[in-house]
Amino acid sequence: MPLIATAARNGQIYALTALGRHPEAEALAREALSAHRAPDRFTLVLRLGLARSLNGQDRHEEALAEAERTDELRQRQPQEQRRPETGAVELATAAALLGLGRDVEARPLATAALKACLTVFGPDHRRTAEAHALLARIDNS
């Protein structure tokens, strides 16, 4: 049951972020992280949600730090458990870097995320679209 609750919270965090309700998403992500302390895939996705909510609030330094912690956690996960988050850490990091005006560093990450998403998910996946949109923002900055 605790894993189901964590998965549901992750869905709520994602939905709130998509609706632009970033402070609510942040609060829920922090609450969920405090309740779920295992260094597993759920912690990884909750940290991604937190990074996305911080980016949405223009708190890019904090988002970058969270994305870096998420990447460290991802590196410790078995390879077979990394597929669902393909490109997500790179996108969160690239968005934070772009927000900090570091678009030269952001572009290669966003490009790598797009290539990975196209390979793993195909052109119609939401994360592939997110990577395209981020690259467009980088190119227009």
PDB file of C-alpha atoms in Angstrom:
ATOM      1  CA  MET A   1       0.000   0.000   0.000  1.00  0.00           C
ATOM      2  CA  PRO A   2       2.733   2.553   0.733  1.00  0.00           C
ATOM      3  CA  LEU A   3       4.107   2.142  -2.798  1.00  0.00           C
ATOM      4  CA  ILE A   4       0.672   2.679  -4.308  1.00  0.00           C
ATOM      5  CA  ALA A   5       0.272   5.847  -2.244  1.00  0.00           C
ATOM      6  CA  THR A   6       3.696   7.061  -3.393  1.00  0.00           C
ATOM      7  CA  ALA A   7       2.849   6.348  -7.017  1.00  0.00           C
ATOM      8  CA  ALA A   8      -0.433   8.243  -6.657  1.00  0.00           C
ATOM      9  CA  ARG A   9       1.346  11.215  -5.104  1.00  0.00           C
ATOM     10  CA  ASN A  10       3.806  11.224  -7.959  1.00  0.00           C
ATOM     11  CA  GLY A  11       0.883  11.421 -10.389  1.00  0.00           C
ATOM     12  CA  GLN A  12      -0.573  14.326  -8.426  1.00  0.00           C
ATOM     13  CA  ILE A  13       2.785  16.133  -8.448  1.00  0.00           C
ATOM     14  CA  TYR A  14       3.062  15.677 -12.199  1.00  0.00           C
ATOM     15  CA  ALA A  15      -0.499  16.911 -12.756  1.00  0.00           C
ATOM     16  CA  LEU A  16      -0.062  19.952 -10.516  1.00  0.00           C
ATOM     17  CA  THR A  17       3.150  20.870 -12.315  1.00  0.00           C
ATOM     18  CA  ALA A  18       1.462  20.471 -15.708  1.00  0.00           C
ATOM     19  CA  LEU A  19      -1.296  22.812 -14.487  1.00  0.00           C
ATOM     20  CA  GLY A  20       1.286  25.399 -13.450  1.00  0.00           C
ATOM     21  CA  ARG A  21       0.497  24.920  -9.762  1.00  0.00           C
ATOM     22  CA  HIS A  22       4.166  24.661  -8.890  1.00  0.00           C
ATOM     23  CA  PRO A  23       4.075  25.653  -5.194  1.00  0.00           C
ATOM     24  CA  GLU A  24       1.458  22.964  -4.532  1.00  0.00           C
ATOM     25  CA  ALA A  25       3.494  20.419  -6.480  1.00  0.00           C
ATOM     26  CA  GLU A  26       6.592  21.350  -4.493  1.00  0.00           C
ATOM     27  CA  ALA A  27       4.798  20.992  -1.156  1.00  0.00           C
ATOM     28  CA  LEU A  28       3.390  17.597  -2.125  1.00  0.00           C
ATOM     29  CA  ALA A  29       6.777  16.406  -3.435  1.00  0.00           C
ATOM     30  CA  ARG A  30       8.533  17.439  -0.231  1.00  0.00           C
ATOM     31  CA  GLU A  31       5.841  15.758   1.867  1.00  0.00           C
ATOM     32  CA  ALA A  32       6.072  12.567  -0.165  1.00  0.00           C
ATOM     33  CA  LEU A  33       9.867  12.558   0.010  1.00  0.00           C
ATOM     34  CA  SER A  34       9.802  12.918   3.762  1.00  0.00           C
ATOM     35  CA  ALA A  35       7.462   9.919   3.989  1.00  0.00           C
ATOM     36  CA  HIS A  36       9.374   7.782   1.466  1.00  0.00           C
ATOM     37  CA  ARG A  37      13.057   7.626   2.298  1.00  0.00           C
ATOM     38  CA  ALA A  38      14.192   4.504   0.435  1.00  0.00           C
ATOM     39  CA  PRO A  39      16.754   5.237  -2.315  1.00  0.00           C
ATOM     40  CA  ASP A  40      14.603   3.629  -4.998  1.00  0.00           C
ATOM     41  CA  ARG A  41      12.809   4.487  -8.226  1.00  0.00           C
ATOM     42  CA  PHE A  42       9.965   6.170  -6.332  1.00  0.00           C
ATOM     43  CA  THR A  43      12.390   8.538  -4.651  1.00  0.00           C
ATOM     44  CA  LEU A  44      13.881   9.240  -8.056  1.00  0.00           C
ATOM     45  CA  VAL A  45      10.555  10.217  -9.618  1.00  0.00           C
ATOM     46  CA  LEU A  46       9.558  12.267  -6.567  1.00  0.00           C
ATOM     47  CA  ARG A  47      12.850  14.163  -6.797  1.00  0.00           C
ATOM     48  CA  LEU A  48      12.219  14.747 -10.505  1.00  0.00           C
ATOM     49  CA  GLY A  49       8.808  16.161  -9.634  1.00  0.00           C
ATOM     50  CA  LEU A  50      10.396  18.433  -7.072  1.00  0.00           C
ATOM     51  CA  ALA A  51      12.998  19.649  -9.580  1.00  0.00           C
ATOM     52  CA  ARG A  52      10.268  20.341 -12.152  1.00  0.00           C
ATOM     53  CA  SER A  53       8.195  22.273  -9.615  1.00  0.00           C
ATOM     54  CA  LEU A  54      11.226  24.356  -8.603  1.00  0.00           C
ATOM     55  CA  ASN A  55      12.017  25.116 -12.247  1.00  0.00           C
ATOM     56  CA  GLY A  56       8.396  26.186 -12.665  1.00  0.00           C
ATOM     57  CA  GLN A  57       8.865  28.690  -9.849  1.00  0.00           C
ATOM     58  CA  ASP A  58      12.079  30.071 -11.402  1.00  0.00           C
ATOM     59  CA  ARG A  59      14.061  28.641  -8.498  1.00  0.00           C
ATOM     60  CA  HIS A  60      16.663  27.264 -10.864  1.00  0.00           C
ATOM     61  CA  GLU A  61      19.610  26.960  -8.463  1.00  0.00           C
ATOM     62  CA  GLU A  62      17.493  24.738  -6.212  1.00  0.00           C
ATOM     63  CA  ALA A  63      16.156  22.828  -9.222  1.00  0.00           C
ATOM     64  CA  LEU A  64      19.677  22.222 -10.496  1.00  0.00           C
ATOM     65  CA  ALA A  65      20.800  20.907  -7.105  1.00  0.00           C
ATOM     66  CA  GLU A  66      17.772  18.611  -6.964  1.00  0.00           C
ATOM     67  CA  ALA A  67      18.364  17.376 -10.520  1.00  0.00           C
ATOM     68  CA  GLU A  68      21.983  16.605  -9.624  1.00  0.00           C
ATOM     69  CA  ARG A  69      20.860  14.614  -6.553  1.00  0.00           C
ATOM     70  CA  THR A  70      18.375  12.805  -8.769  1.00  0.00           C
ATOM     71  CA  ASP A  71      21.088  11.935 -11.263  1.00  0.00           C
ATOM     72  CA  GLU A  72      23.253  10.492  -8.481  1.00  0.00           C
ATOM     73  CA  LEU A  73      20.320   8.334  -7.394  1.00  0.00           C
ATOM     74  CA  ARG A  74      19.637   7.271 -10.992  1.00  0.00           C
ATOM     75  CA  GLN A  75      23.242   6.157 -11.419  1.00  0.00           C
ATOM     76  CA  ARG A  76      22.796   3.769  -8.467  1.00  0.00           C
ATOM     77  CA  GLN A  77      19.663   2.180  -9.957  1.00  0.00           C
ATOM     78  CA  PRO A  78      19.954  -1.034 -11.981  1.00  0.00           C
ATOM     79  CA  GLN A  79      20.007  -0.357 -15.719  1.00  0.00           C
ATOM     80  CA  GLU A  80      16.702  -2.198 -16.283  1.00  0.00           C
ATOM     81  CA  GLN A  81      14.922   0.206 -13.898  1.00  0.00           C
ATOM     82  CA  ARG A  82      16.127   3.373 -15.658  1.00  0.00           C
ATOM     83  CA  ARG A  83      14.076   3.093 -18.863  1.00  0.00           C
ATOM     84  CA  PRO A  84      10.881   4.830 -17.663  1.00  0.00           C
ATOM     85  CA  GLU A  85      12.867   7.946 -16.697  1.00  0.00           C
ATOM     86  CA  THR A  86      14.840   8.110 -19.952  1.00  0.00           C
ATOM     87  CA  GLY A  87      15.685  11.736 -20.663  1.00  0.00           C
ATOM     88  CA  ALA A  88      13.844  13.096 -17.621  1.00  0.00           C
ATOM     89  CA  VAL A  89      16.873  13.951 -15.494  1.00  0.00           C
ATOM     90  CA  GLU A  90      18.596  15.578 -18.458  1.00  0.00           C
ATOM     91  CA  LEU A  91      15.500  17.662 -19.182  1.00  0.00           C
ATOM     92  CA  ALA A  92      15.182  18.830 -15.575  1.00  0.00           C
ATOM     93  CA  THR A  93      18.878  19.706 -15.501  1.00  0.00           C
ATOM     94  CA  ALA A  94      18.780  21.455 -18.881  1.00  0.00           C
ATOM     95  CA  ALA A  95      15.708  23.484 -17.864  1.00  0.00           C
ATOM     96  CA  ALA A  96      17.484  24.611 -14.693  1.00  0.00           C
ATOM     97  CA  LEU A  97      20.620  25.522 -16.626  1.00  0.00           C
ATOM     98  CA  LEU A  98      18.558  27.469 -19.163  1.00  0.00           C
ATOM     99  CA  GLY A  99      16.838  29.330 -16.336  1.00  0.00           C
ATOM    100  CA  LEU A 100      20.267  30.259 -14.987  1.00  0.00           C
ATOM    101  CA  GLY A 101      21.269  31.627 -18.391  1.00  0.00           C
ATOM    102  CA  ARG A 102      23.619  28.721 -19.043  1.00  0.00           C
ATOM    103  CA  ASP A 103      22.080  27.734 -22.378  1.00  0.00           C
ATOM    104  CA  VAL A 104      25.451  26.608 -23.805  1.00  0.00           C
ATOM    105  CA  GLU A 105      25.466  23.874 -21.131  1.00  0.00           C
ATOM    106  CA  ALA A 106      21.728  23.215 -21.428  1.00  0.00           C
ATOM    107  CA  ARG A 107      21.647  22.512 -25.154  1.00  0.00           C
ATOM    108  CA  PRO A 108      23.767  19.305 -25.208  1.00  0.00           C
ATOM    109  CA  LEU A 109      21.714  17.851 -22.343  1.00  0.00           C
ATOM    110  CA  ALA A 110      18.434  18.667 -24.059  1.00  0.00           C
ATOM    111  CA  THR A 111      19.752  17.240 -27.336  1.00  0.00           C
ATOM    112  CA  ALA A 112      20.853  14.032 -25.596  1.00  0.00           C
ATOM    113  CA  ALA A 113      17.454  13.787 -23.903  1.00  0.00           C
ATOM    114  CA  LEU A 114      15.679  14.189 -27.240  1.00  0.00           C
ATOM    115  CA  LYS A 115      17.792  11.497 -28.893  1.00  0.00           C
ATOM    116  CA  ALA A 116      17.243   9.112 -25.992  1.00  0.00           C
ATOM    117  CA  CYS A 117      13.497   9.778 -25.932  1.00  0.00           C
ATOM    118  CA  LEU A 118      13.177   9.253 -29.673  1.00  0.00           C
ATOM    119  CA  THR A 119      15.037   5.956 -29.387  1.00  0.00           C
ATOM    120  CA  VAL A 120      13.189   4.635 -26.343  1.00  0.00           C
ATOM    121  CA  PHE A 121       9.727   6.195 -26.640  1.00  0.00           C
ATOM    122  CA  GLY A 122       9.351   7.374 -30.238  1.00  0.00           C
ATOM    123  CA  PRO A 123       8.321  10.742 -31.672  1.00  0.00           C
ATOM    124  CA  ASP A 124       4.818  10.898 -30.165  1.00  0.00           C
ATOM    125  CA  HIS A 125       5.711  10.475 -26.495  1.00  0.00           C
ATOM    126  CA  ARG A 126       5.104  13.394 -24.122  1.00  0.00           C
ATOM    127  CA  ARG A 127       8.735  13.473 -22.975  1.00  0.00           C
ATOM    128  CA  THR A 128       9.926  13.611 -26.588  1.00  0.00           C
ATOM    129  CA  ALA A 129       7.629  16.601 -27.089  1.00  0.00           C
ATOM    130  CA  GLU A 130       8.973  18.143 -23.884  1.00  0.00           C
ATOM    131  CA  ALA A 131      12.538  17.759 -25.201  1.00  0.00           C
ATOM    132  CA  HIS A 132      11.580  19.396 -28.525  1.00  0.00           C
ATOM    133  CA  ALA A 133       9.951  22.292 -26.658  1.00  0.00           C
ATOM    134  CA  LEU A 134      12.958  22.779 -24.395  1.00  0.00           C
ATOM    135  CA  LEU A 135      15.312  22.818 -27.380  1.00  0.00           C
ATOM    136  CA  ALA A 136      13.113  25.446 -29.023  1.00  0.00           C
ATOM    137  CA  ARG A 137      13.278  27.567 -25.837  1.00  0.00           C
ATOM    138  CA  ILE A 138      17.059  27.201 -25.761  1.00  0.00           C
ATOM    139  CA  ASP A 139      17.365  28.190 -29.414  1.00  0.00           C
ATOM    140  CA  ASN A 140      15.143  31.238 -28.858  1.00  0.00           C
ATOM    141  CA  SER A 141      16.990  32.453 -25.763  1.00  0.00           C
TER     142      SER A 141
END
